[in-house]
JSON list of C-alpha atoms and ligand atoms in Angstrom, two decimals:
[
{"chain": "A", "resi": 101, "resn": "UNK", "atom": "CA", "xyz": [0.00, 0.00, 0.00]},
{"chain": "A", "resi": 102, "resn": "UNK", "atom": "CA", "xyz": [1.54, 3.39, -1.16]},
{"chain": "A", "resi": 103, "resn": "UNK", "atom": "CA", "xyz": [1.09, 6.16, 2.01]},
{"chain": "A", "resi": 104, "resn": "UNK", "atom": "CA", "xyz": [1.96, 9.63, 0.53]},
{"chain": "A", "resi": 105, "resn": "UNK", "atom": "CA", "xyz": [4.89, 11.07, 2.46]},
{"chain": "A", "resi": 106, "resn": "UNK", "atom": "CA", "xyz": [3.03, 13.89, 4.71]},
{"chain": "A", "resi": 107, "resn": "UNK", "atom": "CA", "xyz": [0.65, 11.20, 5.69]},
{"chain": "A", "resi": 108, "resn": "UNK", "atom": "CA", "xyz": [3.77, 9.16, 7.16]},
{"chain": "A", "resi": 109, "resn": "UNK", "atom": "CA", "xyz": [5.38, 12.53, 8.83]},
{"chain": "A", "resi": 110, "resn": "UNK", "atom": "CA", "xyz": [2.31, 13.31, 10.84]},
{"chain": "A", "resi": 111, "resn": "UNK", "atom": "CA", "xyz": [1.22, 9.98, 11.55]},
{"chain": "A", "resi": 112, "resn": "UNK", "atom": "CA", "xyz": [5.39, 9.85, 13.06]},
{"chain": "A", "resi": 113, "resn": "UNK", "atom": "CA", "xyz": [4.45, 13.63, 14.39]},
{"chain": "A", "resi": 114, "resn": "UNK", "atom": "CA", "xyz": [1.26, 11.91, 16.21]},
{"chain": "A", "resi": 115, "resn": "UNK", "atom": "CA", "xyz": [3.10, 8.42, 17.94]},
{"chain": "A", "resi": 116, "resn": "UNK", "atom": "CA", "xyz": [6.16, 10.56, 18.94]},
{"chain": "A", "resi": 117, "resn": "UNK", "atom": "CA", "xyz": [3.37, 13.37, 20.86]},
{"chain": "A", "resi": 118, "resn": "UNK", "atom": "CA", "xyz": [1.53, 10.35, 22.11]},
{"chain": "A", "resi": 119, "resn": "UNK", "atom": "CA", "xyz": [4.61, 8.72, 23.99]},
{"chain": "A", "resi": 120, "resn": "UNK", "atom": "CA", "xyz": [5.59, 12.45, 24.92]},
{"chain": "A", "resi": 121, "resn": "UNK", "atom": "CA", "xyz": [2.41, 12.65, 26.55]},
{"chain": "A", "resi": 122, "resn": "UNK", "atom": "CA", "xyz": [2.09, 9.11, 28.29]},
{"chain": "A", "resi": 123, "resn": "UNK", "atom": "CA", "xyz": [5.68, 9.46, 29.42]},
{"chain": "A", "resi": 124, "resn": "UNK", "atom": "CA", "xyz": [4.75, 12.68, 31.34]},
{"chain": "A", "resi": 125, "resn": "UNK", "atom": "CA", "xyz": [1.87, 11.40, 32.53]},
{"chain": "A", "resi": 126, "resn": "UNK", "atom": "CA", "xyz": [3.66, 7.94, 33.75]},
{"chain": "A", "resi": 127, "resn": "UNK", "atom": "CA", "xyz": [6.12, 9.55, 35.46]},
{"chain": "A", "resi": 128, "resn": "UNK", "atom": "CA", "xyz": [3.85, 11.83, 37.21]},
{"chain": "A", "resi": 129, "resn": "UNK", "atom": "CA", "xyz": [1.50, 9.17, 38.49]},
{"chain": "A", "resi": 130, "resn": "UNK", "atom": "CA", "xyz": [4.38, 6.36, 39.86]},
{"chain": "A", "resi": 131, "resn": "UNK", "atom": "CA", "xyz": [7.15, 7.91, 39.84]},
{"chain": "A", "resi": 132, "resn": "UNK", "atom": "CA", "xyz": [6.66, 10.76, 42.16]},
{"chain": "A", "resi": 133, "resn": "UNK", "atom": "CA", "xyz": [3.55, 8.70, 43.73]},
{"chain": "A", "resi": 134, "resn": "UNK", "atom": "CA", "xyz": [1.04, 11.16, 42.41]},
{"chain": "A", "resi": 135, "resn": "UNK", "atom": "CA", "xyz": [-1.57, 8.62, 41.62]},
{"chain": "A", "resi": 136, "resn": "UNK", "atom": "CA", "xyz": [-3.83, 7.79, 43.53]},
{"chain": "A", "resi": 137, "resn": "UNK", "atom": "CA", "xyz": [-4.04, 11.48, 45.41]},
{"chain": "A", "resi": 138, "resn": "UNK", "atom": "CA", "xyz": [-4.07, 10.13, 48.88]},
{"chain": "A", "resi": 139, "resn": "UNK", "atom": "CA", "xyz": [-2.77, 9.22, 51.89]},
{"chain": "A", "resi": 140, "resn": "UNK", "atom": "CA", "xyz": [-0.67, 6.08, 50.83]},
{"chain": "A", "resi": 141, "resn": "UNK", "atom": "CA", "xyz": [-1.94, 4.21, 53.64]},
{"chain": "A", "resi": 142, "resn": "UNK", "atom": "CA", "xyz": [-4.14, 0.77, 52.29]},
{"chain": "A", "resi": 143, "resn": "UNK", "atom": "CA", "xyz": [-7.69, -0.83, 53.18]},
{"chain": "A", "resi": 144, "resn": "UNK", "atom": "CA", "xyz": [-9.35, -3.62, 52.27]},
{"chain": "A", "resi": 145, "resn": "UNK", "atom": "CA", "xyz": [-12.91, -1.50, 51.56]},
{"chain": "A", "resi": 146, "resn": "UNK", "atom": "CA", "xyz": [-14.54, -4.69, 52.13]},
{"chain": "A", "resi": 147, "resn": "UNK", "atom": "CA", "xyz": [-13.62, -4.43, 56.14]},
{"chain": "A", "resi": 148, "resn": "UNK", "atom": "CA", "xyz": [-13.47, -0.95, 56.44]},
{"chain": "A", "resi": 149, "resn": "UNK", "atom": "CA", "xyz": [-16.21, -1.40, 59.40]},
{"chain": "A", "resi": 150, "resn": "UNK", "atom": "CA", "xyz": [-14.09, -3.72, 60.92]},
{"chain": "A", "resi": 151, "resn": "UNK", "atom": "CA", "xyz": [-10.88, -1.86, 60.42]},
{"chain": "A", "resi": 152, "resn": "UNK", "atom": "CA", "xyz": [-9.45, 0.65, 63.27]},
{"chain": "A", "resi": 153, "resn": "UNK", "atom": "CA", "xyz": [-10.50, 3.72, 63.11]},
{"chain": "A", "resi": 154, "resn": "UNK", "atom": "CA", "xyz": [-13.22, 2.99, 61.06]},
{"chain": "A", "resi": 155, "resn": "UNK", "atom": "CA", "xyz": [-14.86, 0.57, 63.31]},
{"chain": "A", "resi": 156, "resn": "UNK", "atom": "CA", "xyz": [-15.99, 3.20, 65.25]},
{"chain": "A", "resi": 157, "resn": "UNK", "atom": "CA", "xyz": [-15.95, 6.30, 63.61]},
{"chain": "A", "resi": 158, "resn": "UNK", "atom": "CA", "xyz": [-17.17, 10.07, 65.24]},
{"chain": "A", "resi": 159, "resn": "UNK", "atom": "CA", "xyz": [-15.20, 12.47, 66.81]},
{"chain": "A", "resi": 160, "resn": "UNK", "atom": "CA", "xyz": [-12.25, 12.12, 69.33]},
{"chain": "A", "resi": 161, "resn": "UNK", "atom": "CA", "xyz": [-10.40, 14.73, 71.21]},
{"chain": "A", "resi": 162, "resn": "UNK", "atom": "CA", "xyz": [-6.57, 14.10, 71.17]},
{"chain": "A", "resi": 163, "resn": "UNK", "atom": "CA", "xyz": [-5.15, 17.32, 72.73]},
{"chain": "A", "resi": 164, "resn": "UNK", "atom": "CA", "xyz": [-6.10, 20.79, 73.50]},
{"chain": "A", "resi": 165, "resn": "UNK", "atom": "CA", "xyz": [-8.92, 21.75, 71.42]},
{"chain": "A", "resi": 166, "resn": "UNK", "atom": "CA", "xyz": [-7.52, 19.15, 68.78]},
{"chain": "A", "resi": 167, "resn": "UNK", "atom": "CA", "xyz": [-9.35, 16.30, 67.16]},
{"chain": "A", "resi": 168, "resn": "UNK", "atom": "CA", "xyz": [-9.49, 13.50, 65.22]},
{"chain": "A", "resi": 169, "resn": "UNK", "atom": "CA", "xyz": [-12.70, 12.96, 62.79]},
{"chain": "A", "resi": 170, "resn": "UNK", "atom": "CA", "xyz": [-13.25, 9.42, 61.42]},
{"chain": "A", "resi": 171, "resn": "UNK", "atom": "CA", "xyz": [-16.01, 9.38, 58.94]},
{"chain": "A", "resi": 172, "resn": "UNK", "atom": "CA", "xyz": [-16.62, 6.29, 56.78]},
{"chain": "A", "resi": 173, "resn": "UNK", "atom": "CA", "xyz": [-17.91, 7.25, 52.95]},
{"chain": "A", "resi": 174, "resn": "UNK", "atom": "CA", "xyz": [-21.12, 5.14, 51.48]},
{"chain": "A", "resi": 175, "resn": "UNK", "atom": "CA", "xyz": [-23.38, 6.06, 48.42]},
{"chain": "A", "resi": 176, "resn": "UNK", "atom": "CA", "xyz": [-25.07, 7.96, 49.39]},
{"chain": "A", "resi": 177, "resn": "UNK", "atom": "CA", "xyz": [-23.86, 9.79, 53.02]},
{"chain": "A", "resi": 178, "resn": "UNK", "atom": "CA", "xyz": [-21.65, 10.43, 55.80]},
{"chain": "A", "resi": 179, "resn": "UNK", "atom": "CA", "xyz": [-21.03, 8.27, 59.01]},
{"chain": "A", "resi": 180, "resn": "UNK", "atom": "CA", "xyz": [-21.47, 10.58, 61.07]},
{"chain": "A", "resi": 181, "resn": "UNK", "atom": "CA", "xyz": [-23.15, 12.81, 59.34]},
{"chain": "A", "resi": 182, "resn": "UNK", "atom": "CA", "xyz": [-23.35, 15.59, 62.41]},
{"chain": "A", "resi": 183, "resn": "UNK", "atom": "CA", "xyz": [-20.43, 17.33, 64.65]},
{"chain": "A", "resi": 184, "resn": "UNK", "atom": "CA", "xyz": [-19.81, 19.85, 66.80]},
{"chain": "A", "resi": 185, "resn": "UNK", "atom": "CA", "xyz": [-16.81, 21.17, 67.48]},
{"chain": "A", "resi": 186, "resn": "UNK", "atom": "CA", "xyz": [-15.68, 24.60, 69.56]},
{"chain": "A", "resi": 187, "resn": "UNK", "atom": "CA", "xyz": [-14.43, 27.31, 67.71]},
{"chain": "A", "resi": 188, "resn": "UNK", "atom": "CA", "xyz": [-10.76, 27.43, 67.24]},
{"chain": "A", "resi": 189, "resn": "UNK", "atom": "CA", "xyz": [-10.31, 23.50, 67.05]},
{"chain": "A", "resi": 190, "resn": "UNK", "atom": "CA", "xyz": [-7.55, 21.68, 65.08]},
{"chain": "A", "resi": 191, "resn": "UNK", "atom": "CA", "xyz": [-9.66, 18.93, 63.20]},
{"chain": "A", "resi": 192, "resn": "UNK", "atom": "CA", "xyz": [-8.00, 16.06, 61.39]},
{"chain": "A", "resi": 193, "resn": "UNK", "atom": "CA", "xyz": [-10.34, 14.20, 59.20]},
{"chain": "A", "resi": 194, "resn": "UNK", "atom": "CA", "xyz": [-9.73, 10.50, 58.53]},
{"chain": "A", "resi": 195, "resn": "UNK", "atom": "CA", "xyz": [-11.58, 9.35, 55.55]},
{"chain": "A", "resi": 196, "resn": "UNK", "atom": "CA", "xyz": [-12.43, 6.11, 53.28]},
{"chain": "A", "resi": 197, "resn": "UNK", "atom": "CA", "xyz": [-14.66, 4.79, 51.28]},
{"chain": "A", "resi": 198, "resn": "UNK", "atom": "CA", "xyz": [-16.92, 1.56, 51.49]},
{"chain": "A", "resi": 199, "resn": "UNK", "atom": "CA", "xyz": [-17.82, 1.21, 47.92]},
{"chain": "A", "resi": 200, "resn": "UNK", "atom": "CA", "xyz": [-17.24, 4.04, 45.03]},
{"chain": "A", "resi": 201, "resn": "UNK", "atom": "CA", "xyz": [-15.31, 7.19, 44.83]},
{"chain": "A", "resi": 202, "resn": "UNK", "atom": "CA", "xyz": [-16.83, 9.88, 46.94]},
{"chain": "A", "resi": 203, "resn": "UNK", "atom": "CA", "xyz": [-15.42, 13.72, 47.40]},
{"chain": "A", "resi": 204, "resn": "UNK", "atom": "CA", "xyz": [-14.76, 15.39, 50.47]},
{"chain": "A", "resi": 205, "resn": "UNK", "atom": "CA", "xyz": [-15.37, 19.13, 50.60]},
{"chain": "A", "resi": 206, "resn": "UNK", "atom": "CA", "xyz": [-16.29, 21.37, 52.84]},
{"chain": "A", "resi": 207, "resn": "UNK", "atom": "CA", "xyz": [-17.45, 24.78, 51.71]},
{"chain": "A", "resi": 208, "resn": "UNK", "atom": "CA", "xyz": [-15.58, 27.86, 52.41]},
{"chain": "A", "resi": 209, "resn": "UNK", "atom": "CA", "xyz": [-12.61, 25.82, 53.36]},
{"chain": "A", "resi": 210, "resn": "UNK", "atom": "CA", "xyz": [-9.30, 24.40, 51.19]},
{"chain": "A", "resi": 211, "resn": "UNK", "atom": "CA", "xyz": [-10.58, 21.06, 52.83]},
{"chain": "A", "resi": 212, "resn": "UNK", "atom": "CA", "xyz": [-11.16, 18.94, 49.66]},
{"chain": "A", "resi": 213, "resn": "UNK", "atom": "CA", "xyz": [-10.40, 15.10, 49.21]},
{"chain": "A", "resi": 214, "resn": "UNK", "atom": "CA", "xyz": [-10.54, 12.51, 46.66]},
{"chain": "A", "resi": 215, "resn": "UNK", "atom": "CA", "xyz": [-12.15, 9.18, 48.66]},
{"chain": "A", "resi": 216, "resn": "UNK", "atom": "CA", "xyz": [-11.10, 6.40, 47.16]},
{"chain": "A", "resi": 217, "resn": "UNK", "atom": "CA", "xyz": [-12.55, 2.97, 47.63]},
{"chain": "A", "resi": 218, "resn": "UNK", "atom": "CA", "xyz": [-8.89, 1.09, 49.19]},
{"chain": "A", "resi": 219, "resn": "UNK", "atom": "CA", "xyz": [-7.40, 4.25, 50.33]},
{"chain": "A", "resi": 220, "resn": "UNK", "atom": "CA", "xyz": [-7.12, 5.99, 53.42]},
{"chain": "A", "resi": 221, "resn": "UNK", "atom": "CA", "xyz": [-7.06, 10.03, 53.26]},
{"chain": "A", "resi": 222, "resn": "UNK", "atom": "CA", "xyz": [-6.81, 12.78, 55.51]},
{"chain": "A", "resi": 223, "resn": "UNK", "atom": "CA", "xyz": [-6.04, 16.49, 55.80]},
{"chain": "A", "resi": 224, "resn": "UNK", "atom": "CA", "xyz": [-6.31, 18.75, 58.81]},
{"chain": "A", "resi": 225, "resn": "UNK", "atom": "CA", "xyz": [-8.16, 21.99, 58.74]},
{"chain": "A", "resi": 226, "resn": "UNK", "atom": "CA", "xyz": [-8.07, 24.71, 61.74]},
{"chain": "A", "resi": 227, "resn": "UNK", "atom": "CA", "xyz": [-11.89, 26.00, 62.26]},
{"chain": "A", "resi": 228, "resn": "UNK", "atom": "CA", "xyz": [-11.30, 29.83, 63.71]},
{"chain": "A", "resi": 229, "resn": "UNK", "atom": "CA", "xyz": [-14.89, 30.83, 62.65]},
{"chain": "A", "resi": 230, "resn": "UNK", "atom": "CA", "xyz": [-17.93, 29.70, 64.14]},
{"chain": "A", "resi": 231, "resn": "UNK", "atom": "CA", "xyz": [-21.24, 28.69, 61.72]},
{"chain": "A", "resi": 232, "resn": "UNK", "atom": "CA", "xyz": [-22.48, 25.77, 59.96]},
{"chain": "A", "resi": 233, "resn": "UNK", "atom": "CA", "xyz": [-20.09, 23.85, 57.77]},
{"chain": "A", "resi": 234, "resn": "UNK", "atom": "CA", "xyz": [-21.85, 21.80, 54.89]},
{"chain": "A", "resi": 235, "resn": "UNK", "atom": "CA", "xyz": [-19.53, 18.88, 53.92]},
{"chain": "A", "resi": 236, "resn": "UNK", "atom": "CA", "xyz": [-20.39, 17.55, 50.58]},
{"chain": "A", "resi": 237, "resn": "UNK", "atom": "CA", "xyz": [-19.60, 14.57, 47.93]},
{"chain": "A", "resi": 238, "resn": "UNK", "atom": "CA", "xyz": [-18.02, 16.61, 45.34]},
{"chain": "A", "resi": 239, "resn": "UNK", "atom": "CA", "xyz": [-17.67, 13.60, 43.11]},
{"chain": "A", "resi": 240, "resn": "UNK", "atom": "CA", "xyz": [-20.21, 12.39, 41.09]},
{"chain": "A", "resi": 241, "resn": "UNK", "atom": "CA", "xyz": [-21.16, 8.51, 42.80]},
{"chain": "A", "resi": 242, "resn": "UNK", "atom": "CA", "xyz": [-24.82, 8.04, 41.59]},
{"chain": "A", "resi": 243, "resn": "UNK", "atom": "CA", "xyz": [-28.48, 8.76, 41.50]},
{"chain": "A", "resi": 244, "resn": "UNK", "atom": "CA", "xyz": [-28.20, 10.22, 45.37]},
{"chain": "A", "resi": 245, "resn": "UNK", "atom": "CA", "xyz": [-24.89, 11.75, 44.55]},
{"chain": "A", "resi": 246, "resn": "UNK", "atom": "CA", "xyz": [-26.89, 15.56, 45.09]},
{"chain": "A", "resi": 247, "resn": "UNK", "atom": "CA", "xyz": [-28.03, 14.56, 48.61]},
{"chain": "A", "resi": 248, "resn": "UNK", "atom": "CA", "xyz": [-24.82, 13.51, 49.79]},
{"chain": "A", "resi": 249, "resn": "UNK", "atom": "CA", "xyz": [-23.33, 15.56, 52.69]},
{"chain": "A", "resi": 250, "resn": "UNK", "atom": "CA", "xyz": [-22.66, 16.14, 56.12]},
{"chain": "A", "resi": 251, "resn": "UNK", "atom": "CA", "xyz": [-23.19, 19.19, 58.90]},
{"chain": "A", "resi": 252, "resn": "UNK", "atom": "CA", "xyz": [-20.21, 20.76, 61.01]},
{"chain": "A", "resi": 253, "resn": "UNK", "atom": "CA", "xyz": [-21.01, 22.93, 63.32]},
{"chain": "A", "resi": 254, "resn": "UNK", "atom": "CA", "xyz": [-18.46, 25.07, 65.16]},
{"chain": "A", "resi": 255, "resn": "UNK", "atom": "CA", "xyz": [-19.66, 26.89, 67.82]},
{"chain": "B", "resi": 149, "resn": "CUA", "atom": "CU1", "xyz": [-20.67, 10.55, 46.90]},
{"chain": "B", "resi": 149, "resn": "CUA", "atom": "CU2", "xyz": [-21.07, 12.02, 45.07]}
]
């Protein structure tokens, strides 16, 4: 089969960007340990409810007006789906997933999480303003996907 010579230089052009482009990419994701974006720490999301912390997740004070927040992810909510905290508390949230990939935002805050079924995440977040917090699944997981979320309150 005759291929005209412009048709062989872009179709060269194209490969050569592809393996540009999957190279980058590679590296990014194992060899800096980019993918997946979480804590590197491993679940089976089959015994998450059995698993420490997650066997008993909620809210647990660990130091002066610091805490730890377990919360277990499940289409479609938040276990538990209701704290209180006082004002000016340290919170580190402990996250997974039972089933799909959830998100983990709450609003007005850089607190924002990829859950990934088999991963544990976390990120800690310093509440200095009172109000209602609305934590919400900011990744779409289904037909309840819209309903999914949780309340804060500082106070
Ligand atoms: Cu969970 Cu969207």
């Amino acid at each position: 089969m005759h291929m005209h010579k412009l048709e062989r230089v872009w179709l060269i052009i194209g490969v050569l960007t592809l393996i540009a482009f999957l190279s980058t990419v590679g590296y990014q994701a194992f060899a800096s340990g980019h993918a997946p974006p979480s804590d590197l720490t491993k679940i089976d999301p089959e015994k998450v409810h059995d698993t420490p912390p997650f066997d008993e997740p909620g809210l647990k004070q660990i130091g002066d007006n610091e805490y730890e927040l377990v919360m277990v992810l499940q289409s479609f909510g938040f276990t538990p789906n209701k704290v209180e905290i006082p004002q000016g508390a340290t919170v580190k949230f402990i996250v997974t997933s039972v089933d799909v990939v959830h998100g983990f935002e709450i609003a007005g805050t850089r607190v924002n999480m990829m859950v990934t079924p088999g991963h544990v995440n976390s990120m800690t977040y310093k509440f200095n303003e009172k109000g209602e917090y609305l934590i919400l699944c900011n990744e779409y997981c289904g037909t309840g996907h819209h309903v999914m979320s949780a309340q804060l309150e500082v106070k």
